[in-house]
């Protein structure tokens, strides 16, 4: 509707302009008097003529009172001869001030040709503009099936290399081989090695898959094209496949080169499921990707790097050898890698001398590279808010809690009764965690609201763990129930503050039984298989591969683990009640207890 109204407005404006031009030529403020040659002779003889201008056959007469009159003479006959034949004397001719001018080419163009051609020119201009608009729409329609691939360019930007990416050493080694293959293929070809066709980067969100691809672009001295998987999918069937063909066609012209497809799971999901045109479109797009990567027409010198955080949903044909030959896992960083990542992100941030990035890395297990970048950014915001010139350790520790638990809710003030219940609840968590040998040490206890929590107990492991023992899970269940048991033992009632703890411990107990095979009663078995069921699309469901009697045994075993955790927490809380009261007293006075102060409570008694 908008282009149509725009064209109508332009057409109306053009009509107005044309009308104005015609009116300027057709209307005159004063119309000259038309006289005959005899009247002209009479006026010259009566000395009423001031000047006579002759231009070809047109005669313009200016009277003594400056009025104008016009007349015409015969062609090819001089005016002086004509007036002499009419009896005008030489003196009268001199007094008439006759001036003879010839119309030049310029006067002819501006006086005759241009006024007649200008309206036609304006009409042609208007039609040309409208046709161009229509052609632009047609061009867009014709380019609908073209890919919006972008080529990475280092012009005006700092080149990113593997040196700028901390950690992920194994991933960098795998990708470094791809870069070397592109730079010096002869070294590999002499040994019979073939260029890998695809590299799949797999890892959790925020671990640096896209960053690693940018580093490959900086290392490889070849064209690097990048596109998102969602840019292939449209509502019209066949558009995605057309864009895939266009993408690989552009890449083949500049081979050797690299294509990076981010979030490939948008088009690479398993085929044969789903209803509707959008799923048909996705499947056709995937089919075209499979053919382009390894079909009858081989792609020589084109390497496809793709990234996803959901490799479990990808189609098996996409993962077979010849398509994505290499799968590079980019996992969460360990403590050394976290420290290295923090140093990279701290390069442009002024830190105080007391800031120990190793200690920060110790307090951030499970943080991804994106989390660590966000952590230092939040610390810089805290420092700027306080008008500081440098970032202190206090700012960084505060940002850790903000990233983990959410912002501090200063406006949410607990009543004295709620504050007391929260203090006992958090003290119960901390006391049980301290007394159990396999629980993580307590780093901080607070009754200051953060996020949706009224208070929190921050527990962090001493070192990174890839594997967990059954004893650790059993102690964790007891720690989660410590707040619930404390409320019941101290106040004789429970509150909704333990709802999140109960949900987590129930999930952990069920995982112990059904996923980890750590149930003494049911033995080392896995119950239930996660699979994708189709119902108006694709979704995850659990396939029940056990009988109803086994389901009852699972429920009984989950209840037993939770009840054992309750008894363990109750025994510790009743036995160590003096410690409980000391922790609660400090919390009610200071609202926060740090690790050193918390451990000092037990050291004094010892």
XYZ file of C-alpha atoms in Angstrom:
606
model
C 0.000 0.000 0.000
C 2.865 2.371 0.793
C 4.606 2.166 -2.631
C 1.251 2.681 -4.383
C 0.416 5.812 -2.391
C 3.931 7.092 -3.010
C 3.513 6.723 -6.790
C 0.113 8.442 -6.708
C 1.578 11.421 -4.854
C 4.446 11.697 -7.349
C 1.994 11.578 -10.276
C -0.182 14.345 -8.757
C 2.871 16.554 -8.175
C 3.964 16.036 -11.779
C 0.524 17.050 -13.105
C 0.636 20.209 -11.009
C 4.120 21.070 -12.334
C 3.023 20.518 -15.941
C -0.054 22.691 -15.426
C 2.090 25.432 -13.966
C 4.433 25.318 -16.978
C 1.566 25.523 -19.462
C -0.032 28.353 -17.557
C 3.234 30.274 -17.554
C 3.340 30.150 -21.352
C -0.352 30.658 -22.074
C -1.185 33.496 -19.681
C 0.201 37.002 -19.956
C -0.282 39.926 -17.653
C -0.897 42.306 -20.712
C -1.919 41.167 -24.208
C -0.320 43.317 -27.039
C -2.628 45.115 -29.525
C -2.692 43.660 -33.030
C -2.539 46.357 -35.781
C -2.270 46.361 -39.552
C 0.656 47.639 -41.640
C -1.428 50.690 -42.625
C -2.026 51.549 -38.964
C 1.691 51.199 -38.327
C 2.477 53.618 -41.230
C -0.067 56.095 -39.897
C 1.391 56.053 -36.391
C 4.935 56.430 -37.659
C 3.861 59.429 -39.725
C 2.111 60.924 -36.659
C 5.325 60.446 -34.637
C 3.522 58.084 -32.164
C 6.106 55.283 -32.459
C 9.038 55.095 -30.056
C 10.748 51.932 -31.407
C 10.177 49.133 -33.881
C 11.676 45.656 -33.399
C 11.717 43.382 -36.418
C 12.350 39.635 -35.971
C 11.838 37.678 -39.201
C 8.171 38.298 -40.125
C 7.110 39.490 -36.640
C 7.044 43.226 -35.880
C 6.781 44.532 -32.312
C 5.957 48.221 -31.977
C 6.613 50.280 -28.819
C 4.518 53.453 -28.623
C 5.528 56.724 -27.012
C 3.363 55.801 -23.991
C 5.265 52.431 -23.762
C 2.265 50.432 -24.899
C 2.903 47.482 -27.191
C 1.463 46.533 -30.560
C 2.281 43.698 -32.911
C 1.855 43.080 -36.612
C 3.299 40.910 -39.360
C 4.785 41.639 -42.779
C 5.236 39.601 -45.887
C 8.092 37.152 -45.967
C 11.371 38.119 -47.645
C 10.412 41.808 -47.896
C 12.453 44.328 -45.871
C 10.384 46.554 -43.576
C 12.129 49.729 -44.732
C 11.195 49.011 -48.342
C 7.650 48.298 -47.309
C 7.352 51.561 -45.319
C 9.007 53.570 -48.119
C 6.442 52.222 -50.600
C 3.738 53.414 -48.181
C 5.229 56.950 -48.328
C 7.177 57.086 -45.093
C 10.083 59.541 -45.397
C 13.666 58.875 -44.415
C 13.420 61.264 -41.440
C 10.328 59.433 -40.197
C 12.133 56.080 -40.539
C 14.999 57.415 -38.449
C 12.610 58.667 -35.787
C 10.888 55.239 -35.653
C 14.169 53.662 -34.405
C 13.810 50.442 -36.389
C 15.876 47.492 -35.011
C 16.192 44.270 -36.964
C 17.188 41.023 -35.087
C 17.477 37.436 -36.273
C 16.243 34.505 -34.091
C 19.266 32.387 -33.289
C 19.362 28.676 -32.505
C 19.277 29.357 -28.746
C 16.152 31.509 -28.986
C 14.546 28.911 -31.205
C 15.262 26.110 -28.728
C 14.184 27.991 -25.597
C 11.294 29.737 -27.264
C 9.703 26.964 -29.297
C 11.212 23.511 -28.889
C 11.807 23.426 -25.112
C 8.300 24.576 -24.039
C 6.753 21.891 -26.201
C 9.141 19.090 -25.172
C 9.325 19.811 -21.419
C 5.883 18.303 -20.561
C 6.743 15.242 -22.618
C 10.075 14.922 -20.820
C 8.359 15.091 -17.422
C 5.875 12.401 -18.399
C 8.718 10.149 -19.595
C 10.546 10.748 -16.301
C 7.477 9.771 -14.261
C 6.893 6.580 -16.217
C 10.590 5.669 -15.979
C 10.472 6.075 -12.195
C 7.368 3.871 -11.893
C 8.863 1.164 -14.135
C 12.071 1.227 -12.102
C 10.080 0.673 -8.906
C 8.381 -2.315 -10.498
C 11.714 -3.693 -11.694
C 13.140 -3.292 -8.172
C 10.303 -5.396 -6.783
C 10.912 -7.992 -9.485
C 14.627 -8.050 -8.702
C 13.860 -8.650 -5.029
C 11.535 -11.442 -5.990
C 14.203 -12.967 -8.226
C 16.830 -12.677 -5.436
C 14.526 -14.407 -2.930
C 16.384 -17.672 -3.414
C 19.843 -16.161 -3.038
C 21.771 -16.687 0.193
C 22.612 -13.758 2.446
C 26.083 -15.096 3.093
C 28.629 -12.554 4.323
C 32.363 -12.689 3.818
C 34.479 -11.966 6.867
C 36.685 -8.918 6.428
C 39.546 -7.707 8.619
C 39.529 -4.197 7.192
C 39.231 -1.678 10.003
C 38.991 -4.466 12.599
C 41.477 -6.176 14.862
C 42.315 -9.621 13.504
C 41.222 -12.408 15.861
C 43.505 -15.462 16.052
C 43.889 -18.570 18.208
C 46.138 -16.590 20.559
C 43.145 -14.441 21.483
C 41.085 -17.511 22.449
C 42.014 -18.836 25.882
C 41.606 -22.522 26.707
C 40.123 -25.184 24.380
C 43.573 -26.485 23.433
C 42.317 -29.702 21.809
C 39.769 -27.794 19.735
C 42.437 -25.363 18.542
C 44.702 -28.258 17.535
C 41.921 -29.831 15.457
C 41.104 -26.541 13.750
C 44.777 -25.641 13.319
C 45.147 -28.731 11.132
C 42.288 -27.478 8.948
C 43.991 -24.091 8.609
C 47.326 -25.715 7.730
C 45.613 -27.964 5.194
C 44.261 -24.875 3.442
C 47.598 -23.046 3.592
C 49.860 -25.952 2.631
C 47.787 -28.803 1.147
C 50.810 -30.431 -0.536
C 52.199 -31.636 2.811
C 49.039 -33.647 3.413
C 48.303 -34.684 -0.172
C 51.781 -36.238 -0.519
C 50.796 -38.648 2.259
C 47.431 -39.438 0.674
C 45.404 -37.334 3.093
C 42.208 -35.706 1.868
C 40.864 -32.325 2.810
C 38.147 -32.696 5.486
C 34.766 -31.548 4.222
C 33.073 -30.590 7.455
C 33.936 -29.696 11.041
C 31.155 -29.678 13.655
C 31.752 -27.537 16.743
C 29.728 -28.905 19.670
C 29.373 -27.461 23.144
C 27.111 -25.758 25.620
C 25.897 -22.207 24.985
C 28.565 -19.616 25.708
C 31.587 -21.907 25.448
C 33.019 -20.006 22.476
C 32.015 -21.920 19.322
C 31.394 -18.783 17.246
C 34.501 -17.169 18.737
C 36.558 -20.180 17.657
C 35.155 -19.888 14.133
C 36.159 -16.205 14.043
C 39.655 -17.241 15.107
C 39.762 -19.716 12.204
C 38.834 -16.833 9.896
C 41.726 -14.831 11.297
C 44.220 -17.697 10.998
C 43.220 -18.906 7.528
C 44.391 -16.740 4.656
C 41.411 -17.829 2.552
C 37.908 -16.380 2.046
C 35.651 -17.022 5.041
C 31.867 -16.956 4.565
C 29.522 -16.993 7.555
C 25.747 -17.449 7.718
C 23.164 -18.546 10.294
C 21.157 -21.732 9.910
C 17.897 -19.837 10.385
C 18.589 -17.738 7.255
C 17.914 -20.774 5.036
C 14.408 -21.474 6.317
C 11.428 -19.673 4.781
C 7.725 -20.429 4.651
C 7.961 -21.279 0.933
C 9.155 -24.775 0.110
C 12.327 -24.808 -2.003
C 13.694 -21.391 -1.008
C 16.108 -22.854 1.548
C 17.454 -25.395 -0.937
C 17.923 -22.610 -3.484
C 19.884 -20.573 -0.952
C 22.085 -23.565 -0.154
C 22.878 -24.005 -3.860
C 23.660 -20.300 -4.168
C 25.900 -20.431 -1.080
C 28.009 -23.317 -2.351
C 28.096 -21.822 -5.852
C 29.649 -18.638 -4.446
C 32.054 -20.661 -2.316
C 33.257 -22.813 -5.233
C 34.200 -19.688 -7.195
C 36.608 -18.626 -4.404
C 37.884 -22.099 -3.370
C 39.794 -22.916 -1.267
C 37.555 -21.267 1.317
C 35.649 -21.851 4.558
C 31.876 -21.684 5.135
C 30.712 -21.210 8.736
C 27.069 -22.096 9.518
C 26.040 -21.023 13.006
C 23.231 -22.917 14.800
C 22.997 -25.593 12.133
C 20.342 -27.447 14.163
C 17.829 -24.913 12.761
C 17.943 -26.855 9.463
C 19.847 -30.029 10.362
C 17.263 -31.755 12.573
C 16.429 -35.382 11.972
C 14.196 -35.945 8.944
C 10.990 -37.908 8.749
C 9.176 -36.076 11.527
C 6.787 -33.181 11.728
C 3.811 -31.948 9.772
C 3.302 -28.837 7.697
C 5.147 -26.835 5.087
C 7.787 -25.460 7.418
C 9.043 -28.972 8.204
C 8.992 -29.931 4.519
C 11.019 -26.817 3.787
C 13.543 -27.667 6.491
C 13.927 -31.216 5.211
C 14.473 -30.073 1.622
C 17.062 -27.575 2.835
C 18.847 -30.333 4.758
C 18.738 -32.631 1.726
C 20.415 -29.934 -0.373
C 23.133 -29.438 2.260
C 23.807 -33.186 2.260
C 24.090 -33.277 -1.535
C 26.323 -30.211 -1.717
C 28.712 -31.525 0.941
C 29.067 -35.037 -0.448
C 27.119 -35.796 -3.625
C 27.891 -36.571 -7.253
C 29.496 -33.156 -7.711
C 32.393 -33.076 -5.227
C 33.205 -29.889 -3.359
C 36.940 -29.469 -3.752
C 38.544 -26.962 -1.423
C 35.334 -25.927 0.398
C 35.326 -26.695 4.137
C 32.094 -26.316 6.101
C 32.384 -25.435 9.794
C 29.110 -25.647 11.727
C 28.250 -24.910 15.348
C 25.477 -26.313 17.522
C 24.665 -26.858 21.179
C 22.188 -29.652 20.351
C 24.119 -32.379 18.478
C 21.610 -35.005 19.689
C 18.863 -33.692 17.354
C 20.983 -33.628 14.179
C 20.227 -35.997 11.318
C 22.529 -39.076 11.186
C 23.240 -38.464 7.499
C 24.724 -35.098 8.430
C 27.134 -36.715 10.898
C 28.441 -39.554 8.762
C 32.021 -39.580 7.399
C 32.252 -37.582 4.200
C 29.974 -34.859 5.552
C 31.137 -33.675 8.963
C 34.337 -35.686 9.211
C 35.425 -34.029 12.431
C 33.488 -33.259 15.587
C 35.194 -30.828 17.912
C 33.821 -30.632 21.455
C 34.263 -27.282 23.182
C 33.492 -27.975 26.835
C 33.194 -25.743 29.870
C 36.624 -24.439 30.913
C 38.481 -25.844 33.922
C 40.112 -23.649 36.579
C 43.282 -22.955 34.554
C 41.295 -22.136 31.436
C 38.925 -19.908 33.429
C 41.901 -17.960 34.763
C 43.293 -17.576 31.230
C 39.890 -16.436 29.931
C 39.607 -13.903 32.758
C 43.036 -12.505 31.849
C 41.943 -12.062 28.222
C 38.782 -10.181 29.182
C 40.644 -8.141 31.822
C 43.113 -6.699 29.288
C 41.169 -3.467 28.772
C 39.877 -3.200 32.348
C 41.891 -1.461 35.116
C 42.080 -3.835 38.099
C 43.310 -3.045 41.596
C 46.479 -4.771 42.770
C 44.634 -6.946 45.274
C 42.520 -8.609 42.561
C 43.487 -12.293 42.308
C 42.074 -13.796 39.114
C 43.044 -17.283 40.296
C 40.745 -16.865 43.289
C 38.006 -15.632 40.962
C 38.504 -18.744 38.823
C 38.173 -20.897 41.941
C 34.812 -19.316 42.776
C 33.361 -19.739 39.286
C 33.144 -23.504 38.584
C 30.724 -24.287 35.777
C 31.051 -20.794 34.254
C 31.375 -20.633 30.473
C 33.527 -18.141 28.602
C 30.490 -15.927 28.004
C 29.649 -16.058 31.745
C 33.181 -14.956 32.654
C 33.057 -12.076 30.169
C 29.703 -11.023 31.621
C 31.119 -11.326 35.137
C 33.950 -8.829 34.502
C 31.570 -6.554 32.621
C 29.205 -6.495 35.618
C 32.181 -5.769 37.897
C 33.143 -2.803 35.691
C 29.549 -1.541 35.869
C 29.603 -1.809 39.676
C 32.879 0.180 39.806
C 31.548 2.851 37.428
C 28.376 3.149 39.498
C 30.539 3.990 42.536
C 32.676 6.449 40.490
C 35.799 4.303 40.969
C 38.780 4.410 38.617
C 39.700 0.740 39.137
C 37.821 -2.535 39.626
C 38.305 -4.066 43.073
C 37.958 -7.648 44.311
C 34.755 -6.617 46.072
C 33.200 -5.603 42.762
C 34.154 -8.934 41.169
C 32.800 -11.027 44.070
C 29.587 -9.027 43.971
C 29.246 -9.665 40.232
C 29.749 -13.431 40.769
C 26.723 -13.526 43.046
C 24.726 -11.414 40.614
C 25.473 -13.789 37.725
C 24.698 -16.862 39.866
C 21.650 -15.691 41.799
C 20.457 -12.445 40.233
C 20.627 -8.811 41.380
C 20.345 -7.845 45.010
C 16.763 -6.856 45.865
C 17.359 -3.944 48.218
C 13.770 -2.788 47.978
C 12.485 -6.168 49.220
C 12.696 -5.846 53.018
C 11.898 -8.936 55.065
C 9.814 -8.590 58.183
C 11.531 -9.540 61.484
C 9.677 -12.869 61.558
C 10.535 -13.674 57.897
C 14.145 -12.648 58.438
C 14.401 -14.986 61.443
C 12.910 -17.918 59.503
C 15.245 -17.223 56.572
C 18.277 -17.051 58.892
C 17.470 -20.456 60.428
C 16.736 -21.910 56.974
C 20.090 -20.836 55.505
C 21.948 -21.761 58.704
C 20.483 -25.276 58.374
C 21.874 -25.619 54.844
C 25.289 -24.342 55.904
C 25.526 -26.453 59.071
C 24.624 -29.725 57.312
C 27.028 -28.934 54.450
C 29.871 -28.260 56.887
C 29.326 -31.461 58.874
C 29.022 -33.866 55.936
C 32.384 -34.986 54.491
C 31.355 -35.195 50.831
C 29.507 -31.876 50.591
C 31.060 -28.790 48.983
C 32.466 -26.187 51.411
C 30.379 -23.140 52.272
C 31.705 -19.847 50.872
C 28.986 -17.436 51.916
C 25.667 -17.265 53.771
C 23.288 -14.339 53.387
C 19.729 -13.358 54.270
C 19.734 -10.559 51.664
C 17.242 -11.271 48.888
C 18.652 -11.998 45.443
C 16.507 -12.859 42.455
C 13.581 -14.951 43.669
C 15.408 -16.221 46.781
C 14.856 -14.668 50.205
C 18.368 -15.751 51.208
C 21.074 -18.071 49.931
C 23.941 -20.340 50.927
C 26.776 -20.329 48.403
C 28.597 -23.691 48.184
C 31.470 -24.176 45.762
C 33.698 -27.236 45.138
C 37.389 -27.114 45.995
C 38.339 -28.313 42.507
C 36.651 -29.048 39.194
C 35.078 -32.492 39.013
C 34.134 -34.375 35.872
C 32.817 -37.392 37.778
C 30.693 -37.529 40.910
C 30.449 -40.283 43.516
C 27.231 -41.647 44.970
C 28.276 -40.418 48.424
C 28.419 -36.846 47.078
C 24.846 -37.066 45.780
C 23.584 -38.570 49.060
C 25.174 -35.715 51.041
C 23.799 -33.147 48.581
C 20.267 -34.438 49.180
C 20.735 -34.017 52.935
C 22.135 -30.469 52.434
C 19.174 -29.501 50.231
C 16.791 -30.693 52.950
C 18.696 -28.927 55.746
C 16.611 -25.751 55.506
C 13.309 -27.661 55.429
C 14.245 -29.763 58.483
C 15.487 -26.697 60.401
C 12.192 -24.857 59.911
C 10.253 -27.888 61.122
C 12.503 -28.506 64.149
C 12.748 -24.888 65.302
C 9.316 -23.496 64.466
C 7.231 -26.687 64.292
C 6.036 -25.711 60.795
C 7.425 -25.222 57.274
C 7.155 -22.390 54.741
C 7.164 -22.122 50.978
C 10.824 -21.023 51.097
C 11.871 -24.689 50.801
C 9.891 -25.379 47.602
C 12.862 -24.964 45.264
C 15.058 -27.150 47.517
C 12.442 -29.914 47.514
C 12.149 -29.792 43.724
C 15.926 -30.079 43.253
C 16.410 -32.900 45.743
C 13.492 -34.895 44.266
C 14.991 -34.545 40.772
C 18.436 -35.572 42.060
C 17.046 -38.615 43.899
C 15.152 -39.739 40.787
C 18.271 -39.290 38.639
C 20.220 -41.451 41.099
C 17.728 -44.251 40.587
C 16.777 -43.957 36.903
C 19.827 -42.418 35.195
C 22.974 -43.159 37.212
C 22.178 -46.731 38.359
C 23.133 -45.889 41.968
C 20.171 -47.542 43.671
C 21.088 -50.447 45.942
C 17.624 -51.964 45.557
C 17.135 -51.672 41.781
C 20.768 -52.101 40.820
C 22.826 -50.664 37.932
C 20.046 -50.066 35.433
C 18.777 -47.094 33.447
C 15.003 -46.690 33.437
C 13.282 -44.688 30.714
C 14.757 -43.537 27.429
C 14.531 -39.971 26.177
C 13.326 -39.899 22.611
C 11.670 -37.456 20.242
C 7.980 -38.061 19.662
C 6.055 -36.409 16.858
C 2.869 -34.533 17.552
C 2.334 -31.436 15.442
C 6.065 -30.953 15.491
C 8.969 -32.411 17.418
C 9.210 -32.629 21.191
C 11.025 -34.657 23.844
C 9.231 -37.390 25.747
C 10.351 -40.227 27.964
C 9.751 -43.701 26.649
C 8.663 -46.008 29.448
C 10.642 -49.239 29.093
C 9.744 -50.760 32.475
C 6.711 -52.330 34.078
C 4.245 -50.760 36.500
C 5.739 -52.785 39.342
C 9.180 -51.384 38.547
C 7.682 -47.883 38.471
C 6.359 -48.473 41.985
C 9.796 -49.664 43.106
C 11.355 -46.510 41.588
C 8.956 -44.290 43.500
C 9.656 -46.198 46.729
C 13.417 -45.931 46.224
C 13.194 -42.182 45.533
C 11.132 -41.743 48.716
C 13.662 -43.789 50.691
C 16.600 -41.652 49.527
C 14.737 -38.442 50.431
C 13.716 -39.815 53.849
C 17.317 -40.900 54.549
C 18.433 -37.374 53.713
C 15.803 -35.964 56.078
C 17.001 -38.173 58.923
C 20.648 -37.260 58.288
C 19.864 -33.540 58.288
C 17.643 -33.846 61.395
C 20.331 -35.722 63.333
C 22.998 -33.081 62.508
C 20.734 -30.131 63.319
C 19.633 -31.555 66.697
C 23.177 -32.550 67.593
C 24.869 -29.302 66.568
C 22.174 -26.857 67.710
C 24.669 -24.566 69.534
C 26.466 -23.925 66.266
C 23.112 -23.261 64.676
C 22.294 -20.535 67.194
C 25.678 -18.837 66.701
C 25.260 -18.783 62.914
C 21.745 -17.379 63.216
C 22.857 -14.704 65.675
C 25.560 -13.420 63.296
C 23.163 -13.511 60.335
C 20.551 -11.453 62.157
C 23.195 -8.890 63.118
C 25.306 -8.663 59.925
C 23.046 -10.364 57.323
C 26.095 -11.946 55.654
C 28.769 -14.439 56.736
C 31.822 -15.044 54.545
C 33.784 -18.303 54.394
C 36.553 -17.348 56.848
C 34.143 -16.091 59.491
C 31.935 -19.167 59.076
C 34.826 -21.594 59.546
C 36.105 -19.573 62.515
C 32.882 -20.397 64.414
C 33.823 -24.090 64.456
C 37.559 -23.544 65.025
C 36.937 -21.620 68.263
C 34.936 -24.494 69.731
C 37.556 -27.025 68.705
